């Protein structure tokens, strides 16, 4: 199970549900899997909705361009994140601007923390 989590976009819970749908024992190690079991795992990861994995479980819900639900894996995760950030920067959304300025995006306080290596403080007199 934990070998699947090495794939970007596949976490522990998603790996768990994929192995349940493929009827594979959780205690099996990655090298012990047969070719057929590997093909079943790949098929379920690529087409999760056909195997009745719920939409709320997927990591790309209601895509902006297509309106579909996806489970993004490996390079697709990075590509979609980059596209989303570029779209936000282009539209000049507040969140996109914060990303562009390399500031905190999620409402954290920035007065004293996260100054990025610049030392500010009192110098000691000799």
mmCIF file with all atom_site columns, C-alpha atoms in Angstrom:
data_model
loop_
_atom_site.group_PDB
_atom_site.id
_atom_site.type_symbol
_atom_site.label_atom_id
_atom_site.label_alt_id
_atom_site.label_comp_id
_atom_site.label_asym_id
_atom_site.label_entity_id
_atom_site.label_seq_id
_atom_site.pdbx_PDB_ins_code
_atom_site.Cartn_x
_atom_site.Cartn_y
_atom_site.Cartn_z
_atom_site.occupancy
_atom_site.B_iso_or_equiv
_atom_site.pdbx_formal_charge
_atom_site.auth_seq_id
_atom_site.auth_comp_id
_atom_site.auth_asym_id
_atom_site.auth_atom_id
_atom_site.pdbx_PDB_model_num
ATOM 1   C CA . UNK A 1 1   ? 0.000   0.000  0.000   1.00 0.00 ? 1   UNK A CA 1
ATOM 2   C CA . UNK A 1 2   ? 2.691   2.478  0.978   1.00 0.00 ? 2   UNK A CA 1
ATOM 3   C CA . UNK A 1 3   ? 4.603   1.937  -2.256  1.00 0.00 ? 3   UNK A CA 1
ATOM 4   C CA . UNK A 1 4   ? 1.715   3.572  -4.118  1.00 0.00 ? 4   UNK A CA 1
ATOM 5   C CA . UNK A 1 5   ? 2.100   6.722  -2.055  1.00 0.00 ? 5   UNK A CA 1
ATOM 6   C CA . UNK A 1 6   ? 5.473   7.314  -3.715  1.00 0.00 ? 6   UNK A CA 1
ATOM 7   C CA . UNK A 1 7   ? 3.483   8.316  -6.809  1.00 0.00 ? 7   UNK A CA 1
ATOM 8   C CA . UNK A 1 8   ? 2.713   12.023 -6.748  1.00 0.00 ? 8   UNK A CA 1
ATOM 9   C CA . UNK A 1 9   ? -1.025  12.544 -6.425  1.00 0.00 ? 9   UNK A CA 1
ATOM 10  C CA . UNK A 1 10  ? -1.639  9.234  -4.628  1.00 0.00 ? 10  UNK A CA 1
ATOM 11  C CA . UNK A 1 11  ? -1.918  9.478  -0.859  1.00 0.00 ? 11  UNK A CA 1
ATOM 12  C CA . UNK A 1 12  ? -2.499  6.838  1.788   1.00 0.00 ? 12  UNK A CA 1
ATOM 13  C CA . UNK A 1 13  ? -6.291  7.007  1.643   1.00 0.00 ? 13  UNK A CA 1
ATOM 14  C CA . UNK A 1 14  ? -6.410  6.894  -2.168  1.00 0.00 ? 14  UNK A CA 1
ATOM 15  C CA . UNK A 1 15  ? -3.928  3.994  -2.246  1.00 0.00 ? 15  UNK A CA 1
ATOM 16  C CA . UNK A 1 16  ? -6.094  2.203  0.312   1.00 0.00 ? 16  UNK A CA 1
ATOM 17  C CA . UNK A 1 17  ? -9.277  2.558  -1.727  1.00 0.00 ? 17  UNK A CA 1
ATOM 18  C CA . UNK A 1 18  ? -7.492  1.590  -4.971  1.00 0.00 ? 18  UNK A CA 1
ATOM 19  C CA . UNK A 1 19  ? -6.222  -1.647 -3.416  1.00 0.00 ? 19  UNK A CA 1
ATOM 20  C CA . UNK A 1 20  ? -9.694  -2.406 -2.038  1.00 0.00 ? 20  UNK A CA 1
ATOM 21  C CA . UNK A 1 21  ? -11.237 -1.947 -5.494  1.00 0.00 ? 21  UNK A CA 1
ATOM 22  C CA . UNK A 1 22  ? -8.516  -4.123 -7.062  1.00 0.00 ? 22  UNK A CA 1
ATOM 23  C CA . UNK A 1 23  ? -8.961  -6.868 -4.401  1.00 0.00 ? 23  UNK A CA 1
ATOM 24  C CA . UNK A 1 24  ? -5.270  -6.869 -3.496  1.00 0.00 ? 24  UNK A CA 1
ATOM 25  C CA . UNK A 1 25  ? -3.944  -7.658 -0.022  1.00 0.00 ? 25  UNK A CA 1
ATOM 26  C CA . UNK A 1 26  ? -2.616  -4.595 1.824   1.00 0.00 ? 26  UNK A CA 1
ATOM 27  C CA . UNK A 1 27  ? 0.301   -6.481 3.316   1.00 0.00 ? 27  UNK A CA 1
ATOM 28  C CA . UNK A 1 28  ? 1.704   -7.393 -0.120  1.00 0.00 ? 28  UNK A CA 1
ATOM 29  C CA . UNK A 1 29  ? 4.894   -5.578 -0.974  1.00 0.00 ? 29  UNK A CA 1
ATOM 30  C CA . UNK A 1 30  ? 5.345   -3.830 -4.324  1.00 0.00 ? 30  UNK A CA 1
ATOM 31  C CA . UNK A 1 31  ? 7.816   -6.394 -5.673  1.00 0.00 ? 31  UNK A CA 1
ATOM 32  C CA . UNK A 1 32  ? 5.440   -9.262 -4.924  1.00 0.00 ? 32  UNK A CA 1
ATOM 33  C CA . UNK A 1 33  ? 2.656   -7.958 -7.194  1.00 0.00 ? 33  UNK A CA 1
ATOM 34  C CA . UNK A 1 34  ? 1.921   -9.872 -10.368 1.00 0.00 ? 34  UNK A CA 1
ATOM 35  C CA . UNK A 1 35  ? 1.655   -8.221 -13.767 1.00 0.00 ? 35  UNK A CA 1
ATOM 36  C CA . UNK A 1 36  ? -2.153  -8.537 -13.762 1.00 0.00 ? 36  UNK A CA 1
ATOM 37  C CA . UNK A 1 37  ? -2.411  -6.891 -10.333 1.00 0.00 ? 37  UNK A CA 1
ATOM 38  C CA . UNK A 1 38  ? -0.232  -4.001 -11.507 1.00 0.00 ? 38  UNK A CA 1
ATOM 39  C CA . UNK A 1 39  ? -2.432  -3.507 -14.573 1.00 0.00 ? 39  UNK A CA 1
ATOM 40  C CA . UNK A 1 40  ? -5.547  -3.471 -12.381 1.00 0.00 ? 40  UNK A CA 1
ATOM 41  C CA . UNK A 1 41  ? -3.996  -0.849 -10.087 1.00 0.00 ? 41  UNK A CA 1
ATOM 42  C CA . UNK A 1 42  ? -2.983  1.356  -13.034 1.00 0.00 ? 42  UNK A CA 1
ATOM 43  C CA . UNK A 1 43  ? -6.453  1.032  -14.582 1.00 0.00 ? 43  UNK A CA 1
ATOM 44  C CA . UNK A 1 44  ? -8.191  2.021  -11.341 1.00 0.00 ? 44  UNK A CA 1
ATOM 45  C CA . UNK A 1 45  ? -5.867  4.972  -10.750 1.00 0.00 ? 45  UNK A CA 1
ATOM 46  C CA . UNK A 1 46  ? -6.469  6.251  -14.296 1.00 0.00 ? 46  UNK A CA 1
ATOM 47  C CA . UNK A 1 47  ? -10.265 5.727  -14.305 1.00 0.00 ? 47  UNK A CA 1
ATOM 48  C CA . UNK A 1 48  ? -11.457 5.996  -10.703 1.00 0.00 ? 48  UNK A CA 1
ATOM 49  C CA . UNK A 1 49  ? -15.062 6.977  -11.488 1.00 0.00 ? 49  UNK A CA 1
ATOM 50  C CA . UNK A 1 50  ? -15.619 3.766  -13.479 1.00 0.00 ? 50  UNK A CA 1
ATOM 51  C CA . UNK A 1 51  ? -14.736 1.795  -10.356 1.00 0.00 ? 51  UNK A CA 1
ATOM 52  C CA . UNK A 1 52  ? -17.236 3.702  -8.183  1.00 0.00 ? 52  UNK A CA 1
ATOM 53  C CA . UNK A 1 53  ? -14.703 5.780  -6.306  1.00 0.00 ? 53  UNK A CA 1
ATOM 54  C CA . UNK A 1 54  ? -16.742 8.817  -5.189  1.00 0.00 ? 54  UNK A CA 1
ATOM 55  C CA . UNK A 1 55  ? -16.182 12.203 -6.801  1.00 0.00 ? 55  UNK A CA 1
ATOM 56  C CA . UNK A 1 56  ? -15.380 13.875 -3.499  1.00 0.00 ? 56  UNK A CA 1
ATOM 57  C CA . UNK A 1 57  ? -12.397 11.536 -3.126  1.00 0.00 ? 57  UNK A CA 1
ATOM 58  C CA . UNK A 1 58  ? -10.614 12.858 -6.235  1.00 0.00 ? 58  UNK A CA 1
ATOM 59  C CA . UNK A 1 59  ? -7.978  15.568 -6.139  1.00 0.00 ? 59  UNK A CA 1
ATOM 60  C CA . UNK A 1 60  ? -9.235  17.635 -9.097  1.00 0.00 ? 60  UNK A CA 1
ATOM 61  C CA . UNK A 1 61  ? -12.901 18.371 -8.607  1.00 0.00 ? 61  UNK A CA 1
ATOM 62  C CA . UNK A 1 62  ? -14.947 20.163 -11.238 1.00 0.00 ? 62  UNK A CA 1
ATOM 63  C CA . UNK A 1 63  ? -12.067 21.273 -13.451 1.00 0.00 ? 63  UNK A CA 1
ATOM 64  C CA . UNK A 1 64  ? -12.367 24.879 -14.629 1.00 0.00 ? 64  UNK A CA 1
ATOM 65  C CA . UNK A 1 65  ? -11.933 24.124 -18.318 1.00 0.00 ? 65  UNK A CA 1
ATOM 66  C CA . UNK A 1 66  ? -13.835 20.861 -18.705 1.00 0.00 ? 66  UNK A CA 1
ATOM 67  C CA . UNK A 1 67  ? -16.049 20.729 -15.610 1.00 0.00 ? 67  UNK A CA 1
ATOM 68  C CA . UNK A 1 68  ? -15.053 17.087 -15.042 1.00 0.00 ? 68  UNK A CA 1
ATOM 69  C CA . UNK A 1 69  ? -13.726 15.290 -11.992 1.00 0.00 ? 69  UNK A CA 1
ATOM 70  C CA . UNK A 1 70  ? -10.176 13.868 -12.243 1.00 0.00 ? 70  UNK A CA 1
ATOM 71  C CA . UNK A 1 71  ? -7.543  12.136 -10.166 1.00 0.00 ? 71  UNK A CA 1
ATOM 72  C CA . UNK A 1 72  ? -4.333  13.831 -11.239 1.00 0.00 ? 72  UNK A CA 1
ATOM 73  C CA . UNK A 1 73  ? -1.151  11.790 -10.947 1.00 0.00 ? 73  UNK A CA 1
ATOM 74  C CA . UNK A 1 74  ? 2.591   12.581 -11.327 1.00 0.00 ? 74  UNK A CA 1
ATOM 75  C CA . UNK A 1 75  ? 3.366   15.445 -13.745 1.00 0.00 ? 75  UNK A CA 1
ATOM 76  C CA . UNK A 1 76  ? -0.291  16.358 -14.210 1.00 0.00 ? 76  UNK A CA 1
ATOM 77  C CA . UNK A 1 77  ? -0.419  17.572 -10.588 1.00 0.00 ? 77  UNK A CA 1
ATOM 78  C CA . UNK A 1 78  ? 2.441   20.018 -11.186 1.00 0.00 ? 78  UNK A CA 1
ATOM 79  C CA . UNK A 1 79  ? 1.070   21.139 -14.544 1.00 0.00 ? 79  UNK A CA 1
ATOM 80  C CA . UNK A 1 80  ? -2.420  21.866 -13.232 1.00 0.00 ? 80  UNK A CA 1
ATOM 81  C CA . UNK A 1 81  ? -1.054  23.735 -10.204 1.00 0.00 ? 81  UNK A CA 1
ATOM 82  C CA . UNK A 1 82  ? 1.147   25.878 -12.456 1.00 0.00 ? 82  UNK A CA 1
ATOM 83  C CA . UNK A 1 83  ? -1.758  26.555 -14.828 1.00 0.00 ? 83  UNK A CA 1
ATOM 84  C CA . UNK A 1 84  ? -4.016  27.550 -11.924 1.00 0.00 ? 84  UNK A CA 1
ATOM 85  C CA . UNK A 1 85  ? -1.411  29.930 -10.513 1.00 0.00 ? 85  UNK A CA 1
ATOM 86  C CA . UNK A 1 86  ? -0.763  31.450 -13.943 1.00 0.00 ? 86  UNK A CA 1
ATOM 87  C CA . UNK A 1 87  ? -4.506  31.960 -14.435 1.00 0.00 ? 87  UNK A CA 1
ATOM 88  C CA . UNK A 1 88  ? -4.812  33.665 -11.040 1.00 0.00 ? 88  UNK A CA 1
ATOM 89  C CA . UNK A 1 89  ? -1.845  35.933 -11.812 1.00 0.00 ? 89  UNK A CA 1
ATOM 90  C CA . UNK A 1 90  ? -3.250  36.787 -15.240 1.00 0.00 ? 90  UNK A CA 1
ATOM 91  C CA . UNK A 1 91  ? -6.692  37.664 -13.872 1.00 0.00 ? 91  UNK A CA 1
ATOM 92  C CA . UNK A 1 92  ? -4.988  39.657 -11.071 1.00 0.00 ? 92  UNK A CA 1
ATOM 93  C CA . UNK A 1 93  ? -6.833  37.851 -8.281  1.00 0.00 ? 93  UNK A CA 1
ATOM 94  C CA . UNK A 1 94  ? -5.639  38.718 -4.778  1.00 0.00 ? 94  UNK A CA 1
ATOM 95  C CA . UNK A 1 95  ? -4.385  35.170 -4.267  1.00 0.00 ? 95  UNK A CA 1
ATOM 96  C CA . UNK A 1 96  ? -2.523  35.277 -7.575  1.00 0.00 ? 96  UNK A CA 1
ATOM 97  C CA . UNK A 1 97  ? -0.903  38.579 -6.674  1.00 0.00 ? 97  UNK A CA 1
ATOM 98  C CA . UNK A 1 98  ? 0.260   37.178 -3.323  1.00 0.00 ? 98  UNK A CA 1
ATOM 99  C CA . UNK A 1 99  ? 1.772   34.202 -5.153  1.00 0.00 ? 99  UNK A CA 1
ATOM 100 C CA . UNK A 1 100 ? 3.438   36.568 -7.591  1.00 0.00 ? 100 UNK A CA 1
ATOM 101 C CA . UNK A 1 101 ? 4.945   38.640 -4.778  1.00 0.00 ? 101 UNK A CA 1
ATOM 102 C CA . UNK A 1 102 ? 6.119   35.518 -2.882  1.00 0.00 ? 102 UNK A CA 1
ATOM 103 C CA . UNK A 1 103 ? 4.037   36.435 0.165   1.00 0.00 ? 103 UNK A CA 1
ATOM 104 C CA . UNK A 1 104 ? 1.836   34.255 2.363   1.00 0.00 ? 104 UNK A CA 1
ATOM 105 C CA . UNK A 1 105 ? -1.424  33.439 0.613   1.00 0.00 ? 105 UNK A CA 1
ATOM 106 C CA . UNK A 1 106 ? -3.651  31.887 3.264   1.00 0.00 ? 106 UNK A CA 1
ATOM 107 C CA . UNK A 1 107 ? -4.155  34.786 5.637   1.00 0.00 ? 107 UNK A CA 1
ATOM 108 C CA . UNK A 1 108 ? -1.169  34.289 7.914   1.00 0.00 ? 108 UNK A CA 1
ATOM 109 C CA . UNK A 1 109 ? 0.345   37.211 9.801   1.00 0.00 ? 109 UNK A CA 1
ATOM 110 C CA . UNK A 1 110 ? 3.428   38.565 8.058   1.00 0.00 ? 110 UNK A CA 1
ATOM 111 C CA . UNK A 1 111 ? 4.481   41.482 10.239  1.00 0.00 ? 111 UNK A CA 1
ATOM 112 C CA . UNK A 1 112 ? 7.209   39.607 12.072  1.00 0.00 ? 112 UNK A CA 1
ATOM 113 C CA . UNK A 1 113 ? 7.382   36.084 10.627  1.00 0.00 ? 113 UNK A CA 1
ATOM 114 C CA . UNK A 1 114 ? 8.507   34.760 7.274   1.00 0.00 ? 114 UNK A CA 1
ATOM 115 C CA . UNK A 1 115 ? 10.945  37.518 6.450   1.00 0.00 ? 115 UNK A CA 1
ATOM 116 C CA . UNK A 1 116 ? 12.988  35.207 4.309   1.00 0.00 ? 116 UNK A CA 1
ATOM 117 C CA . UNK A 1 117 ? 16.433  35.293 5.842   1.00 0.00 ? 117 UNK A CA 1
ATOM 118 C CA . UNK A 1 118 ? 16.756  39.050 6.332   1.00 0.00 ? 118 UNK A CA 1
ATOM 119 C CA . UNK A 1 119 ? 18.002  39.601 9.862   1.00 0.00 ? 119 UNK A CA 1
ATOM 120 C CA . UNK A 1 120 ? 16.309  42.485 11.612  1.00 0.00 ? 120 UNK A CA 1
ATOM 121 C CA . UNK A 1 121 ? 17.014  43.341 15.191  1.00 0.00 ? 121 UNK A CA 1
ATOM 122 C CA . UNK A 1 122 ? 19.046  45.273 17.663  1.00 0.00 ? 122 UNK A CA 1
ATOM 123 C CA . UNK A 1 123 ? 22.808  45.284 17.349  1.00 0.00 ? 123 UNK A CA 1
ATOM 124 C CA . UNK A 1 124 ? 24.843  45.030 20.516  1.00 0.00 ? 124 UNK A CA 1
ATOM 125 C CA . UNK A 1 125 ? 27.172  47.919 21.384  1.00 0.00 ? 125 UNK A CA 1
ATOM 126 C CA . UNK A 1 126 ? 30.778  47.122 22.224  1.00 0.00 ? 126 UNK A CA 1
#
